[in-house]
C-alpha cells in the first residue's frame, strides 16, 4: 500500500492547472438550469459519482473528495447543484474536460440531452488509449489475507483487478490492478505512519499496476494468500466502473485506517458500476476489509472464487506432504545439490525423489525471495529446476485450499458469562468491536493469531455493575519456528482492567508487551514462551506508576471443533509486588457465529489469592 507505482497514463499537469483556474474563476453560467433540472443534482447516481454524503443532522452535503481539481464550482465540494451547473458550463466552454470526466459527461448526455447536445465534440485520445490498453472484460475483487507476523496486515487488504478478454488463455499476466492507499513519504516512521493514518494525516490516492506486481508484493514478498472474487458485472457495469476510475487518477482523498480506507473506496467504485447496490451505506463507521467482501458476497455480486496461495503456503504444503525423513532430505538438498547423488536419495522411488526436489526448489525460492541470490544459490536453484523439468510428468502437490476468509465467523462479538470470582457470583456482558482471539472458531482465520480491538466488559455482581475491562488493542502472534523458519512470536496490549491491590479491587490502566518463541509439537498446536513487560498506572501502588518484567508461557491446543489454551503469566513489579495468573479456557464451536466457552483462572497476588470460574455464550454479528 505504501508508495505505489503508478504506471498508467495520467492526465497532464497543464490540464489540471487549467482546471484549477476554472475552479477559481467560477464562471458565470450561460446555460442556467430550471428548477426541475436543478433537482437532478440530488439524483443518487450524481451524488455517488461525486462522493457526496448527506449530513445525518442537516440537509447539507459534503463530498469525500479532498481535492479542488475534482470540482468545477468554487463550493462544489459542498454543493451538488452549483457543481452540476459548473460541469455543464465547463464541458461547453472547455470541451477537453469531457475527456477528464467521461463518466459525468455520459450521465449528463443521458439525463440532460438537450443541453448536452451543445457540448462540442471532442476526441479523447489518452482516455481511449488507456481503455484499449486495459482491454477489460471482467472485474475481480481481490482480498489479500493477513500475514501472522505483520501487524499492519492483520485486517487484510482489498483491491480490484481488471481482467482482459481471454484471461484464461493468458493467465493474469495482462491483468491490471487498481489499489487505494495512503501516500506516505519515504522517511515516515512507523509511529508517524500509524498516528497520521488514524487521524487522516495522509492523502489517499488510487494507483494502477500490472497484476503480476501485486502478486510479487503480496504473494511473494509479504507471504499473504490472495483470494480472487470474480464479480458478475455486466459489460455496461464494467464500462461504468472504468469510465469513473479514469476520473480518479491523481485525485486526493483523506485516508483513514478505520473508515475511509482501501476497502471503503472500492465499494464506492462498485456502487458506481452497479447503481442501486448501495454497498457504502452498509459501512457508516468502521470498514474492515473482510466485511466488505462479505457485503459484496451478500449482494450476490460474486460469480466464482479463486485461491492463490502465497509462496510460504505453497512451501509448507510441499513439506507437509513429505514423510519426516524426506522433509529433512529436502532441506539438505536445498543447501547442497550433491545430496541428489547420495544413496539416501538415489534409492528412492521416482515419485518420492521428485516430491523432495519440488520442496527443495520452493524452499530456496522462499528463503531467498527478498535477497539477491548468490551464484551458488542461483546454481542450486537452476539445477533443481532442471530436475523438475526433466520429470515434468510428475506434478507437485497442490496446496490445500482453506475455508474462504469471508465464510469465517463475523467480526463483532458479544457474550454473556455467568460465573464465580473470589466466592462472589457474577454476570459479565462483553462487546468486542473486532476481530478474533486465539481460541475463537478457527475456520476462515489464521491459527495462532489474535487481534482484538474495542472490547468492553461490564460485570454485575451482587448489587453493583462496574467496568471490568476495557481493551483498546490486544494482539498476539504465535509464529511457529521450525527447521527452515525462525520467526519471533510477540504480543502487545493497551487497555484497563480490574486488579486486586492491597486488598482493594481497582481499575488500572496498563500497557504490556512481550516477545519470544513458539513451536508446533503437534500439527496445529502451539507451545510458546515469551519475556514480557508491563507498565501500569495503579492508584493503589506507592508511586501510582509501576513497571514489571515478567514471563508468559502456554500451550494452545486445537481439537476438531474446539480449541483450548492453558497459560501461566508472572510479573515482578519494581515496588516488590508480584502476580501470577494461571488461566485455562476452552471454546466449543456451536456454529459459524456461536460458541460456548469455559473459563477457569487462579490469581496469586501478594495480598489476595482467588479463583474464578465462568461459562459464556459468544455470538458474532
Coordinates of C-alpha atoms in Angstrom, one line a residue:
X1 CA 0.0 0.0 0.0
X2 CA 2.9 2.4 0.7
X3 CA 4.5 4.1 -2.2
X4 CA 2.5 2.5 -5.0
X5 CA 3.9 2.7 -8.5
X6 CA 1.6 4.5 -10.8
X7 CA 2.2 3.2 -14.3
X8 CA -0.8 4.1 -16.4
X9 CA -1.1 7.4 -18.2
X10 CA -2.2 10.3 -16.1
X11 CA -3.8 13.5 -17.1
X12 CA -1.2 16.2 -17.9
X13 CA -0.4 18.9 -15.3
X14 CA -1.4 21.5 -17.8
X15 CA -4.9 20.2 -17.9
X16 CA -5.1 20.2 -14.1
X17 CA -3.7 23.8 -14.0
X18 CA -6.4 24.9 -16.4
X19 CA -9.0 23.1 -14.3
X20 CA -7.8 24.9 -11.2
X21 CA -8.1 28.3 -13.0
X22 CA -11.7 27.5 -13.9
X23 CA -12.4 26.5 -10.3
X24 CA -11.1 29.8 -9.0
X25 CA -12.8 31.9 -11.6
X26 CA -16.3 30.4 -11.0
X27 CA -17.5 31.2 -14.5
X28 CA -20.9 32.9 -14.9
X29 CA -23.3 30.4 -16.4
X30 CA -24.8 30.9 -19.8
X31 CA -27.0 27.8 -19.6
X32 CA -29.0 28.2 -16.5
X33 CA -30.9 25.1 -15.3
X34 CA -34.5 25.4 -14.5
X35 CA -35.8 24.1 -11.1
X36 CA -36.7 20.6 -12.4
X37 CA -33.2 20.3 -14.0
X38 CA -31.5 21.5 -10.8
X39 CA -33.2 18.7 -8.9
X40 CA -31.1 16.2 -10.9
X41 CA -28.2 17.3 -8.7
X42 CA -29.7 15.2 -6.0
X43 CA -30.0 12.1 -8.2
X44 CA -28.4 9.2 -6.4
X45 CA -26.0 8.5 -9.2
X46 CA -24.8 12.1 -9.5
X47 CA -24.3 12.1 -5.7
X48 CA -22.4 8.8 -6.0
X49 CA -20.2 10.0 -8.9
X50 CA -19.1 13.0 -6.9
X51 CA -18.9 11.2 -3.5
X52 CA -21.5 13.4 -1.8
X53 CA -22.7 12.4 1.7
X54 CA -25.8 14.0 3.2
X55 CA -25.5 15.0 6.8
X56 CA -27.5 13.0 9.3
X57 CA -28.5 16.1 11.1
X58 CA -29.0 18.8 8.4
X59 CA -29.8 18.9 4.7
X60 CA -26.2 19.8 3.8
X61 CA -23.9 17.7 1.6
X62 CA -20.2 17.2 1.6
X63 CA -18.0 15.2 -0.8
X64 CA -15.4 12.7 0.5
X65 CA -13.1 14.0 -2.2
X66 CA -10.4 16.4 -0.8
X67 CA -9.0 17.8 -4.0
X68 CA -10.1 21.0 -5.7
X69 CA -9.3 19.5 -9.1
X70 CA -12.3 17.2 -8.7
X71 CA -14.7 20.1 -8.7
X72 CA -15.5 23.0 -11.1
X73 CA -17.6 25.2 -8.8
X74 CA -15.8 27.0 -6.0
X75 CA -18.2 25.5 -3.5
X76 CA -18.5 22.2 -5.4
X77 CA -17.3 20.0 -2.5
X78 CA -20.4 21.1 -0.6
X79 CA -23.0 22.0 -3.2
X80 CA -24.2 19.4 -5.7
X81 CA -26.4 22.0 -7.6
X82 CA -23.6 24.5 -8.3
X83 CA -21.3 21.7 -9.2
X84 CA -23.8 20.3 -11.7
X85 CA -24.2 23.8 -13.3
X86 CA -20.4 24.3 -13.4
X87 CA -19.9 21.0 -15.1
X88 CA -22.3 21.9 -17.9
X89 CA -20.7 25.3 -18.3
X90 CA -17.2 23.8 -18.4
X91 CA -18.0 21.0 -20.8
X92 CA -19.3 23.5 -23.3
X93 CA -16.7 26.2 -22.9
X94 CA -13.8 23.9 -22.2
X95 CA -14.8 20.7 -24.0
X96 CA -11.4 19.0 -23.3
X97 CA -12.7 18.4 -19.8
X98 CA -15.3 16.0 -21.1
X99 CA -12.2 13.7 -21.5
X100 CA -11.1 14.3 -18.0
X101 CA -14.6 13.3 -16.6
X102 CA -16.1 10.9 -19.1
X103 CA -18.5 9.4 -16.5
X104 CA -20.0 12.7 -15.7
X105 CA -20.3 13.6 -19.4
X106 CA -22.1 10.3 -20.2
X107 CA -24.5 10.9 -17.3
X108 CA -25.3 14.5 -18.5
X109 CA -25.8 13.3 -22.0
X110 CA -28.4 10.8 -20.8
X111 CA -30.2 13.0 -18.3
X112 CA -30.0 16.4 -20.0
X113 CA -29.8 15.5 -23.7
X114 CA -31.0 18.9 -24.9
X115 CA -28.3 20.8 -23.0
X116 CA -25.7 18.1 -23.7
X117 CA -26.3 18.5 -27.4
X118 CA -24.5 21.8 -27.1
X119 CA -21.3 20.0 -25.9
X120 CA -18.7 20.4 -28.6
X121 CA -17.4 17.1 -30.0
X122 CA -14.0 16.2 -28.7
X123 CA -11.6 13.3 -29.3
X124 CA -10.4 11.8 -26.0
X125 CA -7.3 10.1 -27.4
X126 CA -5.5 9.5 -24.0
X127 CA -8.6 8.1 -22.4
X128 CA -9.3 5.8 -25.4
X129 CA -5.7 4.6 -25.4
X130 CA -6.0 3.8 -21.7
X131 CA -9.2 1.8 -22.2
X132 CA -7.6 0.0 -25.2
X133 CA -4.6 -0.9 -23.1
X134 CA -6.7 -2.3 -20.3
X135 CA -9.0 -4.2 -22.7
X136 CA -11.2 -5.2 -19.8
X137 CA -13.9 -7.8 -19.9
X138 CA -14.3 -8.7 -16.2
X139 CA -13.6 -7.3 -12.8
X140 CA -12.2 -9.2 -9.8
X141 CA -12.3 -8.2 -6.1
X142 CA -9.0 -9.4 -4.6
X143 CA -8.6 -9.9 -0.8
X144 CA -5.0 -10.2 0.5
X145 CA -5.3 -12.2 3.7
X146 CA -3.4 -11.3 6.8
X147 CA 0.2 -12.4 7.5
X148 CA 0.6 -13.7 11.0
X149 CA 3.8 -11.7 11.9
X150 CA 2.8 -8.5 10.2
X151 CA 0.6 -6.2 12.4
X152 CA -0.2 -3.9 9.5
X153 CA -1.6 -6.8 7.5
X154 CA -3.8 -8.3 10.2
X155 CA -7.0 -6.9 9.0
X156 CA -6.3 -7.9 5.4
X157 CA -6.5 -5.7 2.3
X158 CA -8.6 -5.4 -0.8
X159 CA -8.1 -4.2 -4.3
X160 CA -9.7 -4.6 -7.7
X161 CA -8.3 -6.4 -10.7
X162 CA -9.3 -5.7 -14.3
X163 CA -9.1 -8.8 -16.5
X164 CA -8.8 -8.6 -20.3
X165 CA -10.6 -10.7 -22.8
X166 CA -9.2 -14.3 -22.9
X167 CA -7.8 -14.0 -19.4
X168 CA -7.9 -17.8 -19.1
X169 CA -5.6 -18.1 -22.2
X170 CA -3.1 -15.5 -21.0
X171 CA -3.3 -16.2 -17.3
X172 CA -3.4 -12.9 -15.4
X173 CA -0.2 -11.6 -16.9
X174 CA -2.1 -8.9 -18.8
X175 CA -4.4 -8.0 -16.0
X176 CA -4.2 -4.7 -14.1
X177 CA -5.0 -3.9 -10.5
X178 CA -6.3 -0.7 -9.0
X179 CA -5.5 0.0 -5.4
X180 CA -6.4 2.7 -3.0
X181 CA -3.8 3.5 -0.3
X182 CA -2.2 6.3 1.7
X183 CA 0.5 8.3 0.1
X184 CA 3.2 8.1 2.7
X185 CA 6.6 9.8 2.5
X186 CA 9.7 7.6 2.2
X187 CA 11.1 8.8 5.5
X188 CA 7.9 8.4 7.6
X189 CA 8.5 6.4 10.8
X190 CA 6.1 3.5 11.7
X191 CA 4.8 5.6 14.6
X192 CA 4.1 8.6 12.4
X193 CA 2.5 6.2 9.8
X194 CA 0.2 4.8 12.5
X195 CA -0.7 8.1 14.1
X196 CA -1.3 10.0 10.9
X197 CA -3.2 7.1 9.4
X198 CA -5.6 7.1 12.4
X199 CA -6.0 10.9 12.2
X200 CA -6.4 11.2 8.4
X201 CA -3.0 12.9 8.1
X202 CA -2.1 11.3 4.7
X203 CA -3.7 11.8 1.4
X204 CA -5.1 8.6 -0.2
X205 CA -5.0 8.0 -3.9
X206 CA -5.8 5.3 -6.4
X207 CA -3.0 3.7 -8.3
X208 CA -2.9 1.1 -11.1
X209 CA -0.3 -1.6 -11.5
X210 CA 0.1 -4.7 -13.6
X211 CA -1.4 -7.5 -11.5
X212 CA 1.8 -9.5 -11.5
X213 CA 3.4 -6.8 -9.5
X214 CA 0.7 -7.2 -6.9
X215 CA 1.3 -10.9 -6.8
X216 CA 5.0 -10.2 -6.2
X217 CA 4.2 -7.8 -3.5
X218 CA 1.6 -9.8 -1.6
X219 CA 2.1 -13.4 -2.6
X220 CA 5.9 -13.5 -2.6
X221 CA 7.3 -10.5 -0.6
X222 CA 4.7 -10.5 2.2
X223 CA 3.7 -14.2 2.1
X224 CA 0.0 -13.4 2.0
X225 CA -2.6 -15.6 0.4
X226 CA -4.8 -14.0 -2.2
X227 CA -8.5 -14.7 -2.6
X228 CA -9.8 -13.6 -6.0
X229 CA -13.6 -12.9 -6.1
X230 CA -14.8 -12.5 -9.7
X231 CA -17.7 -10.0 -9.9
X232 CA -20.7 -10.8 -12.1
X233 CA -20.9 -7.3 -13.6
X234 CA -22.4 -6.8 -17.0
X235 CA -20.5 -5.2 -19.8
X236 CA -22.3 -1.9 -19.2
X237 CA -21.4 -2.1 -15.5
X238 CA -17.7 -2.8 -16.2
X239 CA -17.8 0.2 -18.6
X240 CA -19.2 2.5 -15.9
X241 CA -16.6 1.5 -13.4
X242 CA -13.7 2.0 -15.8
X243 CA -15.1 5.3 -17.0
X244 CA -15.2 6.6 -13.5
X245 CA -11.8 5.1 -12.5
X246 CA -10.2 7.3 -15.2
X247 CA -11.7 10.4 -13.4
X248 CA -9.9 9.5 -10.1
X249 CA -6.4 9.3 -11.3
X250 CA -4.2 11.6 -9.2
X251 CA -7.2 12.8 -7.1
X252 CA -6.7 13.1 -3.4
X253 CA -9.0 11.7 -0.6
X254 CA -8.1 11.8 3.1
X255 CA -7.0 8.4 4.2
X256 CA -8.1 6.9 7.5
X257 CA -7.2 3.4 8.7
X258 CA -10.6 2.5 10.1
X259 CA -13.2 4.0 7.8
X260 CA -12.2 5.9 4.6
X261 CA -9.6 3.2 3.8
X262 CA -8.8 0.9 0.9
X263 CA -11.9 -1.2 1.1
X264 CA -14.4 1.6 1.6
X265 CA -13.2 3.4 -1.6
X266 CA -13.5 0.1 -3.6
X267 CA -17.1 -0.3 -2.5
X268 CA -17.8 3.2 -4.0
X269 CA -16.4 2.0 -7.3
X270 CA -18.8 -1.0 -7.2
X271 CA -21.7 1.4 -6.3
X272 CA -20.8 3.5 -9.4
X273 CA -20.7 0.4 -11.6
X274 CA -23.9 -1.1 -10.3
X275 CA -26.3 1.7 -9.4
X276 CA -28.6 0.8 -6.5
X277 CA -26.2 -1.6 -4.8
X278 CA -25.6 0.9 -2.1
X279 CA -22.7 -1.1 -0.5
X280 CA -21.2 2.0 1.0
X281 CA -24.3 2.7 3.1
X282 CA -23.6 -0.5 5.0
X283 CA -20.5 1.0 6.5
X284 CA -21.3 4.2 8.3
X285 CA -18.4 3.7 10.7
X286 CA -15.5 1.2 10.7
X287 CA -14.8 -0.6 7.5
X288 CA -12.9 -3.9 7.8
X289 CA -11.7 -5.4 4.5
X290 CA -13.2 -8.9 5.0
X291 CA -16.5 -7.3 5.9
X292 CA -16.6 -5.5 2.6
X293 CA -16.0 -8.9 0.8
X294 CA -19.0 -10.3 2.8
X295 CA -21.1 -7.3 1.8
X296 CA -20.3 -7.9 -1.9
X297 CA -21.0 -11.6 -1.5
X298 CA -24.3 -11.0 0.3
X299 CA -25.3 -8.7 -2.6
X300 CA -24.9 -11.7 -4.9
X301 CA -22.2 -10.0 -6.9
X302 CA -19.7 -12.9 -6.8
X303 CA -19.7 -15.5 -9.6
X304 CA -16.6 -17.5 -8.7
X305 CA -13.7 -17.6 -6.3
X306 CA -10.0 -18.4 -7.0
X307 CA -7.4 -19.1 -4.3
X308 CA -3.8 -18.1 -4.9
X309 CA -1.6 -19.4 -2.1
X310 CA 1.5 -17.4 -1.0
X311 CA 4.9 -18.8 -1.7
X312 CA 5.1 -19.7 2.0
X313 CA 1.8 -21.5 2.0
X314 CA 2.9 -23.4 -1.1
X315 CA 6.2 -24.4 0.6
X316 CA 4.5 -25.5 3.8
X317 CA 2.1 -27.7 1.8
X318 CA 5.1 -29.3 -0.1
X319 CA 7.0 -30.0 3.1
X320 CA 3.9 -31.2 5.0
X321 CA 3.2 -33.8 2.2
X322 CA 6.6 -35.4 2.9
X323 CA 7.5 -38.1 5.5
X324 CA 9.7 -36.7 8.2
X325 CA 12.9 -38.2 6.8
X326 CA 12.1 -37.0 3.3
X327 CA 11.4 -33.5 4.7
X328 CA 14.9 -33.4 6.2
X329 CA 16.4 -34.6 2.8
X330 CA 14.6 -31.8 1.0
X331 CA 16.1 -29.2 3.3
X332 CA 19.6 -30.8 2.9
X333 CA 19.2 -30.8 -0.9
X334 CA 18.3 -27.1 -0.9
X335 CA 21.6 -26.5 0.8
X336 CA 23.8 -29.0 -1.1
X337 CA 22.9 -30.1 -4.6
X338 CA 25.3 -33.1 -4.2
X339 CA 22.7 -34.7 -2.0
X340 CA 21.0 -35.9 -5.2
X341 CA 24.0 -38.3 -5.7
X342 CA 23.7 -39.8 -2.3
X343 CA 22.4 -43.4 -1.7
X344 CA 19.7 -42.0 0.6
X345 CA 18.3 -40.0 -2.4
X346 CA 19.0 -42.3 -5.4
X347 CA 17.4 -45.3 -3.8
X348 CA 14.0 -43.6 -3.5
X349 CA 11.2 -44.2 -6.0
X350 CA 11.0 -41.7 -8.9
X351 CA 7.9 -40.0 -7.4
X352 CA 9.4 -39.7 -4.0
X353 CA 12.6 -38.0 -5.4
X354 CA 10.5 -35.6 -7.4
X355 CA 8.4 -34.6 -4.3
X356 CA 11.7 -33.9 -2.5
X357 CA 13.1 -31.8 -5.4
X358 CA 9.9 -29.8 -5.7
X359 CA 10.1 -29.0 -1.9
X360 CA 13.8 -28.1 -2.1
X361 CA 13.3 -25.8 -5.1
X362 CA 10.4 -24.0 -3.3
X363 CA 12.5 -23.7 -0.1
X364 CA 15.3 -21.9 -2.0
X365 CA 12.7 -19.5 -3.6
X366 CA 11.2 -18.8 -0.2
X367 CA 14.4 -18.2 1.7
X368 CA 16.0 -16.0 -1.0
X369 CA 12.8 -14.3 -2.1
X370 CA 13.8 -10.8 -0.9
X371 CA 17.6 -11.1 -1.3
X372 CA 19.8 -11.0 -4.3
X373 CA 20.8 -14.6 -4.9
X374 CA 24.5 -15.6 -4.8
X375 CA 25.9 -17.6 -7.7
X376 CA 25.9 -20.7 -5.5
X377 CA 22.2 -20.3 -4.6
X378 CA 21.3 -19.4 -8.2
X379 CA 23.1 -22.5 -9.4
X380 CA 21.4 -24.8 -6.9
X381 CA 18.0 -23.4 -7.9
X382 CA 18.7 -23.9 -11.6
X383 CA 19.9 -27.5 -11.1
X384 CA 16.7 -28.2 -9.1
X385 CA 14.6 -26.6 -11.8
X386 CA 16.2 -28.8 -14.5
X387 CA 15.4 -31.9 -12.4
X388 CA 11.7 -30.7 -12.2
X389 CA 11.5 -30.2 -15.9
X390 CA 13.2 -33.5 -16.7
X391 CA 10.4 -35.3 -14.8
X392 CA 7.7 -32.8 -15.8
X393 CA 5.0 -35.5 -15.9
X394 CA 5.2 -35.7 -12.0
X395 CA 3.4 -32.7 -10.7
X396 CA 3.9 -31.0 -7.3
X397 CA 1.4 -31.2 -4.6
X398 CA -1.4 -28.7 -4.9
X399 CA -1.8 -26.5 -1.8
X400 CA -4.8 -27.4 0.2
X401 CA -7.5 -24.7 -0.1
X402 CA -8.6 -23.5 3.3
X403 CA -12.0 -22.2 4.1
X404 CA -12.7 -18.8 2.4
X405 CA -12.0 -16.0 4.8
X406 CA -15.4 -14.4 4.1
X407 CA -17.0 -17.7 5.4
X408 CA -15.4 -17.4 8.8
X409 CA -17.2 -16.0 11.8
X410 CA -18.4 -12.4 11.6
X411 CA -16.4 -9.6 13.0
X412 CA -18.1 -8.1 16.0
X413 CA -18.7 -10.3 19.1
X414 CA -20.9 -10.1 22.2
X415 CA -21.1 -12.5 25.0
X416 CA -22.8 -13.3 28.3
X417 CA -20.8 -15.1 31.0
X418 CA -22.0 -16.4 34.3
X419 CA -19.6 -17.5 37.0
X420 CA -18.0 -17.0 40.4
X421 CA -14.9 -14.9 41.3
X422 CA -13.4 -14.9 44.7
X423 CA -16.5 -16.6 46.0
X424 CA -18.9 -14.0 44.6
X425 CA -21.3 -14.8 41.7
X426 CA -21.1 -12.5 38.7
X427 CA -22.5 -11.9 35.2
X428 CA -20.3 -10.4 32.5
X429 CA -21.6 -8.6 29.4
X430 CA -18.9 -8.3 26.7
X431 CA -18.9 -6.3 23.5
X432 CA -15.9 -6.6 21.2
X433 CA -15.8 -4.4 18.0
X434 CA -13.3 -6.8 16.3
X435 CA -12.0 -9.4 15.4
X436 CA -10.6 -12.8 16.5
X437 CA -8.8 -14.3 19.5
X438 CA -6.6 -17.3 19.9
X439 CA -9.4 -19.8 20.6
X440 CA -12.3 -18.3 18.6
X441 CA -13.8 -20.5 15.9
X442 CA -10.9 -21.0 13.6
X443 CA -12.3 -21.8 10.1
X444 CA -11.5 -18.8 7.8
X445 CA -8.9 -17.3 10.2
X446 CA -5.2 -17.9 10.7
X447 CA -4.1 -20.2 13.5
X448 CA -2.0 -18.6 16.3
X449 CA -3.3 -15.1 15.5
X450 CA -5.2 -12.9 17.9
X451 CA -6.3 -9.3 17.0
X452 CA -8.9 -7.7 19.2
X453 CA -9.9 -4.0 19.3
X454 CA -12.5 -2.1 21.3
X455 CA -13.5 -4.7 23.9
X456 CA -15.6 -3.7 26.9
X457 CA -16.6 -6.0 29.7
X458 CA -19.3 -4.9 32.3
X459 CA -19.6 -7.1 35.4
X460 CA -22.7 -7.3 37.5
X461 CA -22.0 -8.8 41.0
X462 CA -24.4 -8.7 43.9
X463 CA -25.8 -5.1 43.8
X464 CA -23.2 -3.4 41.6
X465 CA -22.3 -3.1 38.0
X466 CA -18.8 -2.0 37.1
X467 CA -16.4 -1.8 34.2
X468 CA -14.4 -4.9 34.5
X469 CA -12.1 -4.5 31.4
X470 CA -11.7 -2.1 28.5
X471 CA -9.2 -3.2 25.8
X472 CA -8.1 -0.7 23.2
X473 CA -6.0 -3.2 21.4
X474 CA -4.8 -6.7 22.2
X475 CA -2.6 -8.6 19.7
X476 CA -0.8 -11.9 19.9
X477 CA 1.1 -13.6 17.1
X478 CA 2.4 -17.1 17.7
X479 CA 4.5 -17.7 14.6
X480 CA 5.9 -21.2 14.6
X481 CA 9.7 -21.8 14.5
X482 CA 10.8 -24.9 12.6
X483 CA 13.8 -26.3 10.7
X484 CA 13.6 -23.6 8.0
X485 CA 12.0 -20.5 9.6
X486 CA 12.8 -18.8 12.9
X487 CA 10.2 -16.0 13.3
X488 CA 9.7 -14.3 16.7
X489 CA 6.3 -14.5 18.5
X490 CA 5.1 -11.4 20.2
X491 CA 2.2 -9.8 22.0
X492 CA 1.0 -6.2 22.7
X493 CA -1.8 -4.9 24.8
X494 CA -3.2 -1.5 25.7
X495 CA -6.2 -1.1 28.0
X496 CA -7.6 -1.1 31.5
X497 CA -8.7 -3.9 33.8
X498 CA -9.7 -4.7 37.4
X499 CA -6.8 -5.6 39.6
X500 CA -6.6 -6.5 43.3
X501 CA -4.1 -4.2 45.0
X502 CA -3.5 -4.1 48.8
X503 CA -6.9 -5.6 49.4
X504 CA -8.9 -3.3 47.0
X505 CA -10.3 -4.2 43.6
X506 CA -9.1 -1.3 41.5
X507 CA -9.5 -0.4 37.8
X508 CA -5.9 0.1 36.5
X509 CA -4.5 1.2 33.1
X510 CA -1.7 -0.8 31.6
X511 CA 0.5 -1.2 28.5
X512 CA 2.2 -4.5 28.1
X513 CA 4.1 -6.4 25.5
X514 CA 6.4 -9.3 25.0
X515 CA 8.4 -11.4 22.6
X516 CA 9.6 -15.0 22.4
X517 CA 9.3 -18.2 20.6
X518 CA 6.5 -20.7 19.5
X519 CA 6.8 -24.2 18.3
X520 CA 4.3 -26.7 16.9
X521 CA 4.8 -30.0 18.8
X522 CA 1.6 -31.4 17.2
X523 CA 0.0 -30.2 14.0
X524 CA -2.0 -27.0 14.6
X525 CA -0.9 -26.9 18.3
X526 CA 1.4 -24.2 19.7
X527 CA 3.6 -24.1 22.7
X528 CA 5.0 -20.7 23.5
X529 CA 7.3 -18.8 25.8
X530 CA 7.7 -15.0 26.0
X531 CA 9.6 -12.5 28.0
X532 CA 7.1 -9.7 28.9
X533 CA 7.0 -6.2 30.4
X534 CA 4.1 -4.2 31.9
X535 CA 3.7 -0.5 32.6
X536 CA 0.8 0.0 35.0
X537 CA -1.0 3.1 36.3
X538 CA -2.5 2.0 39.6
X539 CA -3.5 4.4 42.4
X540 CA -3.1 1.6 44.9
X541 CA 0.7 1.5 44.2
X542 CA 3.1 3.6 46.1
X543 CA 4.1 5.8 43.2
X544 CA 0.9 5.2 41.1
X545 CA 3.1 4.1 38.1
X546 CA 5.0 0.9 38.2
X547 CA 6.9 -1.3 35.8
X548 CA 7.1 -5.1 35.9
X549 CA 9.2 -7.5 33.9
X550 CA 7.6 -10.9 33.5
X551 CA 7.3 -14.1 31.6
X552 CA 4.3 -15.9 29.9
X553 CA 4.2 -19.4 28.7
X554 CA 1.4 -21.6 27.5
X555 CA 0.0 -24.3 25.3
X556 CA -2.6 -23.8 22.6
X557 CA -4.5 -27.0 21.6
X558 CA -6.6 -27.4 18.5
X559 CA -9.3 -30.0 18.5
X560 CA -11.8 -30.9 15.7
X561 CA -14.5 -28.4 16.7
X562 CA -12.9 -26.6 19.6
X563 CA -9.7 -25.0 20.9
X564 CA -8.2 -24.6 24.4
X565 CA -5.4 -22.7 25.9
X566 CA -3.5 -23.2 29.2
X567 CA -1.2 -20.3 30.2
X568 CA 0.8 -19.0 33.1
X569 CA 1.9 -15.4 33.4
X570 CA 4.1 -13.9 36.2
X571 CA 5.1 -10.3 36.8
X572 CA 7.6 -8.9 39.4
X573 CA 6.9 -5.2 40.0
X574 CA 9.7 -2.9 41.0
X575 CA 7.9 -2.0 44.2
X576 CA 8.0 -5.5 45.5
X577 CA 4.6 -6.6 44.2
X578 CA 4.3 -9.9 42.4
X579 CA 1.4 -11.5 40.5
X580 CA 0.9 -14.9 39.0
X581 CA -2.1 -15.9 36.9
X582 CA -2.9 -19.5 35.9
X583 CA -5.5 -19.4 33.1
X584 CA -7.4 -22.1 31.2
X585 CA -10.1 -21.5 28.5
X586 CA -11.8 -23.9 26.2
X587 CA -14.0 -22.8 23.3
X588 CA -16.6 -25.1 21.7
X589 CA -17.8 -24.1 18.2
X590 CA -21.6 -24.4 18.1
X591 CA -21.9 -22.9 14.6
X592 CA -20.1 -20.4 12.5
X593 CA -21.2 -17.5 14.6
X594 CA -21.9 -19.1 18.0
X595 CA -19.7 -20.8 20.6
X596 CA -19.7 -21.9 24.2
X597 CA -16.6 -21.0 26.3
X598 CA -15.4 -22.4 29.7
X599 CA -13.1 -20.2 31.7
X600 CA -11.0 -21.0 34.8
X601 CA -8.4 -18.8 36.4
X602 CA -6.3 -18.8 39.6
X603 CA -4.8 -15.4 40.5
X604 CA -2.0 -15.4 43.1
X605 CA -1.1 -11.9 44.4
X606 CA 0.9 -10.8 47.4
X607 CA -2.2 -9.9 49.4
X608 CA -5.2 -11.7 47.8
X609 CA -5.3 -15.1 46.1
X610 CA -8.6 -16.1 44.4
X611 CA -10.2 -18.4 41.9
X612 CA -12.6 -17.6 39.1
X613 CA -14.8 -19.8 37.0
X614 CA -17.2 -19.0 34.3
X615 CA -19.2 -20.3 31.3
X616 CA -20.1 -17.9 28.5
X617 CA -22.0 -17.9 25.3
X618 CA -20.5 -15.9 22.5
X619 CA -22.2 -14.7 19.3
X620 CA -20.7 -12.9 16.3
X621 CA -22.5 -10.4 14.0

